[in-house]
Each structure stands twice: as C-alpha cells, then as structure tokens.
Tab-separated table of C-alpha atoms and ligand atoms in Angstrom:
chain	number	residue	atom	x	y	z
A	1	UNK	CA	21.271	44.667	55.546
A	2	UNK	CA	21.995	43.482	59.256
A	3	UNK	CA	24.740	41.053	60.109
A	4	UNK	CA	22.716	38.748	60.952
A	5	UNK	CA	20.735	38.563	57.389
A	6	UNK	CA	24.233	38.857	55.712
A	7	UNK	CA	25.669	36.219	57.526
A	8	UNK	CA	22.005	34.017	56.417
A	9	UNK	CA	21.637	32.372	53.385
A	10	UNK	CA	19.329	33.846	50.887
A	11	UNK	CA	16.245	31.863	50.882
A	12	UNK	CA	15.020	31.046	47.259
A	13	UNK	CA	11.910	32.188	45.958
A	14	UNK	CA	10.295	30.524	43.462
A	15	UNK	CA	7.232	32.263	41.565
A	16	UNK	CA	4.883	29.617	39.975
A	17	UNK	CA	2.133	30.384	37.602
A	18	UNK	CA	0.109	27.701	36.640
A	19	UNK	CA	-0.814	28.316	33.001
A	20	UNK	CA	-3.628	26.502	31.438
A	21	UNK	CA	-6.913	26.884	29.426
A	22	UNK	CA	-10.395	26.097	30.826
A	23	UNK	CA	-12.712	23.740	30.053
A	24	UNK	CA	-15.418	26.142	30.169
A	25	UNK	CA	-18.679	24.346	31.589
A	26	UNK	CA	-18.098	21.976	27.980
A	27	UNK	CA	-18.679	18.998	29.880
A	28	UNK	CA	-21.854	20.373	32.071
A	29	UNK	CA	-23.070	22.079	28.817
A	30	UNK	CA	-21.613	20.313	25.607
A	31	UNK	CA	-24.191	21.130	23.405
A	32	UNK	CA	-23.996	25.176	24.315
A	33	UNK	CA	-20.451	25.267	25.283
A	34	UNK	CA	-16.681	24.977	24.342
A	35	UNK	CA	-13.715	25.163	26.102
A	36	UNK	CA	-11.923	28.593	26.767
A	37	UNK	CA	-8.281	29.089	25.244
A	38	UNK	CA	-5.984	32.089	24.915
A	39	UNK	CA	-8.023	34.009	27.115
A	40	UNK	CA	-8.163	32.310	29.891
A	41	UNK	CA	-4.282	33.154	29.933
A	42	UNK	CA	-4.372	36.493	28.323
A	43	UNK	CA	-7.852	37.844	30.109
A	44	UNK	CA	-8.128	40.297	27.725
A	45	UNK	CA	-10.359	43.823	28.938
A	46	UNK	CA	-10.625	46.595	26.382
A	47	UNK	CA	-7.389	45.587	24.358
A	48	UNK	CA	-5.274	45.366	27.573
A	49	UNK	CA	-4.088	42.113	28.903
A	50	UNK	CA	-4.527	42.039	32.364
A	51	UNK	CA	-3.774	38.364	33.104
A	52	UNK	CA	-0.636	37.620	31.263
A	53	UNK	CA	-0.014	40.922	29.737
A	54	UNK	CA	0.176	42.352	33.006
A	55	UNK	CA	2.289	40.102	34.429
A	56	UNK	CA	5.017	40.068	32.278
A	57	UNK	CA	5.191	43.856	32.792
A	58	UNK	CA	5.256	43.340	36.792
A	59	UNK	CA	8.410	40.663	36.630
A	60	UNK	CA	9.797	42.613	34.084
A	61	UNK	CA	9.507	46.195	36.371
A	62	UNK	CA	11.457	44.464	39.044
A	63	UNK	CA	13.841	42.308	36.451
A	64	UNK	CA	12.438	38.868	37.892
A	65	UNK	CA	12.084	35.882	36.166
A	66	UNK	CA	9.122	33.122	36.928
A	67	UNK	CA	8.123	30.159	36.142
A	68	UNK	CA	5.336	29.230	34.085
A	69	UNK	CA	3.812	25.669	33.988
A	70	UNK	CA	2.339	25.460	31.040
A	71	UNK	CA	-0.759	22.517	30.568
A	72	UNK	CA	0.190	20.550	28.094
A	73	UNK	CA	-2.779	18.262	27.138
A	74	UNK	CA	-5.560	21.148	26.298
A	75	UNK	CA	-4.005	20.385	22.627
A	76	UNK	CA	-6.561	17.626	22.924
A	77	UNK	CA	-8.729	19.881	22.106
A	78	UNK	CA	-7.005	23.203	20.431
A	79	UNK	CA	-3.853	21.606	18.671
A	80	UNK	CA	-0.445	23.183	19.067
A	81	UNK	CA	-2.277	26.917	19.034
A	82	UNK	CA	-2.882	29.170	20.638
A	83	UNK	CA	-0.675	28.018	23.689
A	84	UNK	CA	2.403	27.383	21.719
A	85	UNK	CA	2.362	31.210	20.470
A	86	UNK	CA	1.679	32.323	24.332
A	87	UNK	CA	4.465	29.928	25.693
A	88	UNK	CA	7.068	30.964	22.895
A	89	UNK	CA	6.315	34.208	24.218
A	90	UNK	CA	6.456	33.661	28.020
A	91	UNK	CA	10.025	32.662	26.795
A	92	UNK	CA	10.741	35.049	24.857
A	93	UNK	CA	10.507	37.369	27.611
A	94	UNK	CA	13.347	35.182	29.663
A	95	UNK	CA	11.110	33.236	31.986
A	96	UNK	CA	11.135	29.649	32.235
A	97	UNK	CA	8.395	27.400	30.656
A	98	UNK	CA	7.600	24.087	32.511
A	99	UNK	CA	5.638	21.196	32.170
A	100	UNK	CA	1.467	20.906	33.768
A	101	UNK	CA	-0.517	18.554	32.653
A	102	UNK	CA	-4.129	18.040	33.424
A	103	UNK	CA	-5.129	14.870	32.130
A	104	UNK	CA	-9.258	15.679	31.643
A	105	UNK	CA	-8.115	17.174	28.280
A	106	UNK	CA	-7.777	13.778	26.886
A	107	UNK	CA	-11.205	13.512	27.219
A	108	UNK	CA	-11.334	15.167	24.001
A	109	UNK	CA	-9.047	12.582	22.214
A	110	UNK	CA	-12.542	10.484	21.162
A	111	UNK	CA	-15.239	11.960	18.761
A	112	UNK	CA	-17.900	10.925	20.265
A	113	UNK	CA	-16.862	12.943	24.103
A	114	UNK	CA	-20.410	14.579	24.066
A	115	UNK	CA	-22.067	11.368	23.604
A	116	UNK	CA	-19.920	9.131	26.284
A	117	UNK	CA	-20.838	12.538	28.953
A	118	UNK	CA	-24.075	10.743	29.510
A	119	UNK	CA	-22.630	6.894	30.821
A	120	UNK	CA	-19.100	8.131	31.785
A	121	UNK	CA	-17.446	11.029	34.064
A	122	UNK	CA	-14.174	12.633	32.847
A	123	UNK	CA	-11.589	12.673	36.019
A	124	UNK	CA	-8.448	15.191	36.533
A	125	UNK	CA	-6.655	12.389	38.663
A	126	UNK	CA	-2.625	12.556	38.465
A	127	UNK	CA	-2.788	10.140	41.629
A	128	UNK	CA	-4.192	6.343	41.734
A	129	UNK	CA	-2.567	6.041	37.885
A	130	UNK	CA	0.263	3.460	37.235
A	131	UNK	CA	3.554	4.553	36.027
A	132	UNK	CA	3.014	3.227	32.436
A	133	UNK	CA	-0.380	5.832	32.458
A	134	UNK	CA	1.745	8.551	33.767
A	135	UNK	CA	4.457	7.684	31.446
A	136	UNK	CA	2.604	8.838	28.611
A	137	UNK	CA	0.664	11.772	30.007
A	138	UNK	CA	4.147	13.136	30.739
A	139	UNK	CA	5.712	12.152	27.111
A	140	UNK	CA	2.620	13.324	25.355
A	141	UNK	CA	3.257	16.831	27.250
A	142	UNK	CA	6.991	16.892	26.570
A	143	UNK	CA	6.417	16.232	22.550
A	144	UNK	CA	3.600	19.610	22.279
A	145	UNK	CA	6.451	22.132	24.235
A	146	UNK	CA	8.951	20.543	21.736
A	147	UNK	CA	6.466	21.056	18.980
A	148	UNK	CA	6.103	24.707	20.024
A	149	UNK	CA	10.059	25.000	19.866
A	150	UNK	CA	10.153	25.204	23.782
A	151	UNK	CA	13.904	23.737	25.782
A	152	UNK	CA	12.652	20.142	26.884
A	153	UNK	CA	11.064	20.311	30.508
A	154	UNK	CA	12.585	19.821	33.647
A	155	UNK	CA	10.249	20.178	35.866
A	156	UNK	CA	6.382	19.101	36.175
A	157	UNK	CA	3.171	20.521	38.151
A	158	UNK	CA	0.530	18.444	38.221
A	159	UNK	CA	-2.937	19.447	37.670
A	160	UNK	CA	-4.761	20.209	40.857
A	161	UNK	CA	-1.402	18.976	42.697
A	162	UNK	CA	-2.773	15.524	42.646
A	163	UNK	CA	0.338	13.365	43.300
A	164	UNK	CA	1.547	9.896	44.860
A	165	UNK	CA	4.605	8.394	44.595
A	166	UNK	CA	3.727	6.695	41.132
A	167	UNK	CA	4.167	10.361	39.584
A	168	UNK	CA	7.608	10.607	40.656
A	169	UNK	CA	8.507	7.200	39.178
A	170	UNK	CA	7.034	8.007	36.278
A	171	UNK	CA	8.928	11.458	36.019
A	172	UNK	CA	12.187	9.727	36.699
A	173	UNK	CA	11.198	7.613	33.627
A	174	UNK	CA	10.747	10.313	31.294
A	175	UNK	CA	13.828	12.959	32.494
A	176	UNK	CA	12.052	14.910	34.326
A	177	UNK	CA	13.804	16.031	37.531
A	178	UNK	CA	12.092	18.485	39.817
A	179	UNK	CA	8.772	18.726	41.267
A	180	UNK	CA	6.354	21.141	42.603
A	181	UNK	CA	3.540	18.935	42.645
A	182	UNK	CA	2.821	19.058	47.022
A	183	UNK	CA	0.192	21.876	48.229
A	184	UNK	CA	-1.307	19.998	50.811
A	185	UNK	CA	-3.532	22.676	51.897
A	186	UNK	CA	-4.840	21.823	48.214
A	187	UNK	CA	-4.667	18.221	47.867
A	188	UNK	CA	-3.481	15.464	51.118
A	189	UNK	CA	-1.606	13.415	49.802
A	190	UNK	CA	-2.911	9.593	50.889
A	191	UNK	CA	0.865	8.780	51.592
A	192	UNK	CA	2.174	10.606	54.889
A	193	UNK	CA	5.975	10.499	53.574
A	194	UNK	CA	4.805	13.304	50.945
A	195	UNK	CA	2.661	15.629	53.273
A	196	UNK	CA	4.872	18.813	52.933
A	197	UNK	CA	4.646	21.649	54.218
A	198	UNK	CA	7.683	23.340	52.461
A	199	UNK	CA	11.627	22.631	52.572
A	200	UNK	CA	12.973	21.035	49.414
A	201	UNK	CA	12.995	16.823	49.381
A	202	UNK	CA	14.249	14.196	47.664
A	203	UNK	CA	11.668	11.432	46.092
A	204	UNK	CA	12.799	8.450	44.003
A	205	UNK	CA	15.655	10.420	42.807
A	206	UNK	CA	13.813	13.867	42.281
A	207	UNK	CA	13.802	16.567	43.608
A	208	UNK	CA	10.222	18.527	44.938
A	209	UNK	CA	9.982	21.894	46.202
A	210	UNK	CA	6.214	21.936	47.477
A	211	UNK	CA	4.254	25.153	47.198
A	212	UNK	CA	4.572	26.929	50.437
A	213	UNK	CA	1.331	25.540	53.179
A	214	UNK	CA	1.352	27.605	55.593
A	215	UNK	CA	-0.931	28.101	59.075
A	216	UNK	CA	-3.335	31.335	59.360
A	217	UNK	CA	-5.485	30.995	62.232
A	218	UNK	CA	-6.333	28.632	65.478
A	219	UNK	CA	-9.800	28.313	65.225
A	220	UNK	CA	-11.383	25.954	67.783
A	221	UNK	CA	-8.401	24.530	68.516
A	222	UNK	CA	-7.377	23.331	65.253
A	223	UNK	CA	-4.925	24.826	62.665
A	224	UNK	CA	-6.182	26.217	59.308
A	225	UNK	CA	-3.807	25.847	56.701
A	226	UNK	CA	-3.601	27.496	53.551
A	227	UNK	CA	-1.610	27.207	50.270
A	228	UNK	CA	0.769	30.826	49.484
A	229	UNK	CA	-1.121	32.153	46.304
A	230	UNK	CA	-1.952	35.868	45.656
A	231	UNK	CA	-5.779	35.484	45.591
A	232	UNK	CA	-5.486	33.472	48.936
A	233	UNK	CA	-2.857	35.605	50.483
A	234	UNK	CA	-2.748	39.614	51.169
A	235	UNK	CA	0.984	41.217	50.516
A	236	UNK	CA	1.339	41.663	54.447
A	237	UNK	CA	0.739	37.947	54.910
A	238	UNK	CA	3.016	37.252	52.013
A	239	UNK	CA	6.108	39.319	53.523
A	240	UNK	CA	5.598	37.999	56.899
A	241	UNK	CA	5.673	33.879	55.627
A	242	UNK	CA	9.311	35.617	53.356
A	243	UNK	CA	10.635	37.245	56.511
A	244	UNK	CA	9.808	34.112	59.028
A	245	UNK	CA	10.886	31.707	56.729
A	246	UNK	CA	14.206	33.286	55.613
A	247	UNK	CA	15.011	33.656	59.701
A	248	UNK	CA	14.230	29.920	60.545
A	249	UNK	CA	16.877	29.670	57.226
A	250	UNK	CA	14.232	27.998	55.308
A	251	UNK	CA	15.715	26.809	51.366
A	252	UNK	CA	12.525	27.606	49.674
A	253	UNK	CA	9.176	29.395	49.594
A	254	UNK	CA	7.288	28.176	46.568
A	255	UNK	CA	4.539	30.827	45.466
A	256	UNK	CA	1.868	29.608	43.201
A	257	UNK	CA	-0.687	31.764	41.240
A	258	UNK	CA	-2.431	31.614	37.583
A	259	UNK	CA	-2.793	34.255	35.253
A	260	UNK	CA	-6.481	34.900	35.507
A	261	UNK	CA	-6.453	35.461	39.430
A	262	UNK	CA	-5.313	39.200	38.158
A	263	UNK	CA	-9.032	39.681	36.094
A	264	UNK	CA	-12.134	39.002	37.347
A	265	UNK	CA	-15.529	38.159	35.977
A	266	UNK	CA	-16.882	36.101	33.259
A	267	UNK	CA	-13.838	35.130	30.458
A	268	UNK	CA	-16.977	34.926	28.154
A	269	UNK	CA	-18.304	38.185	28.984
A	270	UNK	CA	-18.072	41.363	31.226
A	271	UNK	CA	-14.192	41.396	32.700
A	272	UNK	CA	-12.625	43.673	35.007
A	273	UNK	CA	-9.155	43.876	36.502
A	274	UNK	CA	-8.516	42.400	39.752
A	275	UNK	CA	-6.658	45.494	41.285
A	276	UNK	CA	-6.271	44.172	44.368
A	277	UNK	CA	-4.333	41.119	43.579
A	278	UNK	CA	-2.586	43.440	40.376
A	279	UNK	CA	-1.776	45.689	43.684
A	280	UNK	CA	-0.316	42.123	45.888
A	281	UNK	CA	1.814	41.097	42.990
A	282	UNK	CA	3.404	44.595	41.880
A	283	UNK	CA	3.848	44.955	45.679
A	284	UNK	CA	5.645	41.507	46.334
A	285	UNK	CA	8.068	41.834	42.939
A	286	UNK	CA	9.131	45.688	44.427
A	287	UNK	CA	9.794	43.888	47.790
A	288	UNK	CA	11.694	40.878	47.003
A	289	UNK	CA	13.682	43.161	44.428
A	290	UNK	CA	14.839	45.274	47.403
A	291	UNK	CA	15.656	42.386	49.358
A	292	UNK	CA	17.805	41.083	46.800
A	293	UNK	CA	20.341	40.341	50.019
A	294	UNK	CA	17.870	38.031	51.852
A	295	UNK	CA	16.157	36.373	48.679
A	296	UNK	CA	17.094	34.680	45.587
A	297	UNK	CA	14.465	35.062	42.913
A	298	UNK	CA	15.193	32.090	40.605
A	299	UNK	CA	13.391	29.062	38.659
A	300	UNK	CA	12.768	25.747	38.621
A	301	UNK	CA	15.179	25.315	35.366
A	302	UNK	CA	17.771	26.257	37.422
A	303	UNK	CA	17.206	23.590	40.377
A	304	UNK	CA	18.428	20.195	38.954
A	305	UNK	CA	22.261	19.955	39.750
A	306	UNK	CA	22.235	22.831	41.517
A	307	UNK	CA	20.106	22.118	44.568
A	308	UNK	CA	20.462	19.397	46.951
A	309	UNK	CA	17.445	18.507	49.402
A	310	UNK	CA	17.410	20.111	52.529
A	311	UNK	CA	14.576	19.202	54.467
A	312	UNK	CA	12.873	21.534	56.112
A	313	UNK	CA	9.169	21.145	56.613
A	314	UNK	CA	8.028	23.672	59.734
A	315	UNK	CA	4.651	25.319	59.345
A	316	UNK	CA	5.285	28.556	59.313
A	317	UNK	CA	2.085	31.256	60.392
A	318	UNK	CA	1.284	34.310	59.527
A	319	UNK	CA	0.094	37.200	62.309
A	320	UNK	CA	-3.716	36.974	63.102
A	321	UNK	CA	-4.051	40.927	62.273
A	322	UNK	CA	-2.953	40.225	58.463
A	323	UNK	CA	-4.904	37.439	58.236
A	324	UNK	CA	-8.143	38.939	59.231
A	325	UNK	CA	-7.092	42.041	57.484
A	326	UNK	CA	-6.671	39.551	54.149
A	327	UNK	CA	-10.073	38.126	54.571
A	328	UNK	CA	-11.553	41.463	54.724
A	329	UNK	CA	-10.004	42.554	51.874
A	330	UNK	CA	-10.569	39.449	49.828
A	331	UNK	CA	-14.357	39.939	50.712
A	332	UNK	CA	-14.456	43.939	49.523
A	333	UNK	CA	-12.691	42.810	46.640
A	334	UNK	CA	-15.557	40.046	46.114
A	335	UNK	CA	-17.755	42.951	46.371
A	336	UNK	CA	-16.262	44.852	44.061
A	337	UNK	CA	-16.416	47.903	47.181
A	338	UNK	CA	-12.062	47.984	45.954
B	401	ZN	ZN1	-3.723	23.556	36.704
C-alpha cells in the first residue's frame, strides 16, 4: 500500500444485484405464456446454478457480502414462494436483502388481467405516482419480506430506476432510509436536482447512493455514458472507474448487476453459462479483496446512521483501449466465439 492510498480514505463499494422474476412475454402472449419465477434467479443449467448459485460461491470465495434487492410485488402473481425460500437463503448466506419493487406485477392483482390486455397497457412507472400510490407499493413490499421472515428493509431500488422526488417522500413515509434508485445512464430523471452521476446525497431526509454513471467514449463530440454493471462493463473498465474514483477520494461506487446476466439463453429452454461475465465478477471480488486497504466492501444495511452525504458527483471515464476492448468482447461473447 503507498502512503498516499494509506493516508486516503477507503472508498466504499457497494455490490447491487437486482433480484426479481420475469414476466415472461405473459402480457404479449397471455394465452401461451406465464411468468418466469425461481429461475430467472437461480438460471439453472444441468443441476448447477449459474445465476444465483454461482454467485453466492464468488462473494463467498473472497468473504464479501452484497446486496440483494429483492422485487417484492411478483407475489402478485406467485404468492410468498418461491422468492421467500431464495431470499431466506440469500440471507442465510450473510448478505443483505433489500427492498425492489416493480409495480407491473400488480397487474396480476385482477382476474380478469388477460381480458383488460386488449383496452389497457400495464406500466412499470415508479415516477409520475403520488406519494399515497407509492405509499402502498412500498408497504405492500415491506409486509411479503416480513412474511418471508426477512429484517424489515432499509433501503429501496426501484424498478427500472424510475424515480422523482415523490419516491423519496414516500420512502420517508414508510421508514425507509437509503436509496439507490439514480442510474441516469438508465433512466433521466425529469428533475435536474436528482441527475447523479455518483457521490452519496441527501433527498428529503434520505439518503441515495446512485449506481455509478460513468463516461466511455467521445464520439462526435458528445459523451456516452454508461451505467457500472458486469454485462455493460469489462473487469479492466471496472478497476480503472475503482482506481480513479478512490484517487479523486470518491465515497461510493455503486455496482449494479442481476443474477441472470451470469447465464445466457432462453430461461425456458437451451441455457448456457455466461463465462465471460462469471470470469468479470470472480475477477472483480479477487481484486477488491486484495485491495482491502483502498476499498470497503459493505451494504446498504449498513448505511443509515453511519453515512453522512458527501456530495460528489464527477463523471469519471474509463480509458478508450478498455472500452473498445469491452465492446469487442461483449460482441464475441454475443457470438458465443468465448
Ligand atoms: Zn428490476
């Protein structure tokens, strides 16, 4: 370790995995199809869980704990199981299981959802909601974890990272305290005063630690930005946006991924293992446990009380070489050439 990294803060490193279920083409289809549970989490391929299975294995390998956002309203449609088995186990395994709630689930609360598909369109929106509608979203996701004997929820993702400032109000109704809900790279938010970057801020009392945007490439002038996942994101690209971000002194890097960007395929039919993003993840965990001096690995459980917000919103890049390395690689992967 060199002075100057000793005499640094560690920057904290948050690993997010969305968890959820998949609606499955039910809406497109609803006479031919149904949604997609404990696979979509587990991505099962001859017996071996490569999604979930093999992720737990990875933190575990490197003794690092994650956070898993768990979607809450699929019981809409599948009751308390199967995800109340998979998030007892996620805990059971030390990591820390958070609240994500995708509100097209509810969609599924009426009988008759295959007949109203033909005069209405379900929506996903978390944003353009008022508090009282967010309210209960957020209470009717807090009641399944407790139902599935999970600690009450902190912290809330919401689905697609839809957000406005409504969401937060609504959180600080219900207890819940920190955020990750800001990938602008994923969704803009329509208000300018929650366009972050990264950094860790302060909104309506709590507190959000966006998922890490960060800059890849000039291209005609203008600045592509992209969201820190490990399909989106090749290891090299990864450690540089760690390294640059712990020497500007940067709080946070939020990393966001879900369990089936490790398989890929059809979840209904022929699946393979995604070894090259199996490869990105193994790779990060061995890194950031050997630089245990310049990174805190910790969770979102562990931010209210602890963490105050210190703003810090630069857009960090990443060199052009690993980016056009990473879009190589992502398209031999596509290829299924590695
Ligand atoms: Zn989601």
């Amino acid at each position: 370790m060199s002075a100057s990294a000793a005499a640094r803060a560690r920057t904290r490193v948050y690993l997010t995995i969305d968890t959820e279920f998949s609606i499955g083409g039910a809406f497109e289809a609803p006479a031919e199809r149904e949604p997609i549970g404990a696979q979509n989490v587990l991505c099962d391929v001859q017996g071996r869980s490569e999604g979930l299975g093999f992720m737990l294995d990875a933190f575990a390998a490197s003794d690092l704990r994650a956070t898993f956002f768990v979607e809450a309203l699929q019981t809409a449609w599948f009751g308390d199981e199967p995800m109340g088995a998979l998030a007892r186990r996620i805990a059971a395994a030390g990591h820390d299981v958070q609240l994500h709630l995708h509100p097209v689930w509810t969609w599924f609360d009426r009988a008759d959802w295959r007949e109203r598909l033909k005069t209405e369109t379900p929506n996903d929106r978390m944003h353009g909601c008022s508090v009282e509608q967010l309210v209960e979203r957020m209470q009717r996701g807090m009641a399944a974890l407790q139902r599935w004997g999970i600690a009450r929820p902190v912290a809330l993702r919401t689905g697609n990272l839809m957000v406005d400032r409504n969401v937060y109000k609504a959180m600080a109704e219900v207890g819940l305290r920190v955020a990750s809900n800001v990938a602008r790279a994923v969704f803009e938010p329509a208000e300018e005063a929650l366009r972050f970057n990264a950094g860790v801020h302060a909104i309506e009392g709590i507190i959000e630690l966006p998922v890490l945007t960060y800059a890849d490439l000039r291209l005609g002038g203008r600045t592509h930005r992209k969201v820190l996942t490990i399909t989106g994101s090749s290891f090299a690209e990864t450690r540089a946006l760690l390294e640059r971000a712990h020497r500007a002194g940067a709080p946070a890097v939020v990393l966001l991924t879900h369990c089936h960007e490790f398989v890929k395929g059809d979840m209904r039919g022929a699946l393979a293992a995604n070894r090259v993003n199996q490869r990105r993840l193994t790779a990060l965990c061995r890194y950031l446990r050997d630089a245990d001096d310049r990174y805190e690995v910790t969770t979102m459980d562990r931010v209210a009380g602890a963490t105050t917000a210190a703003t810090s919103d630069a857009l960090l890049g990443v060199p052009v070489h690993a980016a056009l390395w990473r879009i190589a690689q992502n398209k031999l992967n596509d290829l299924n050439v590695i």
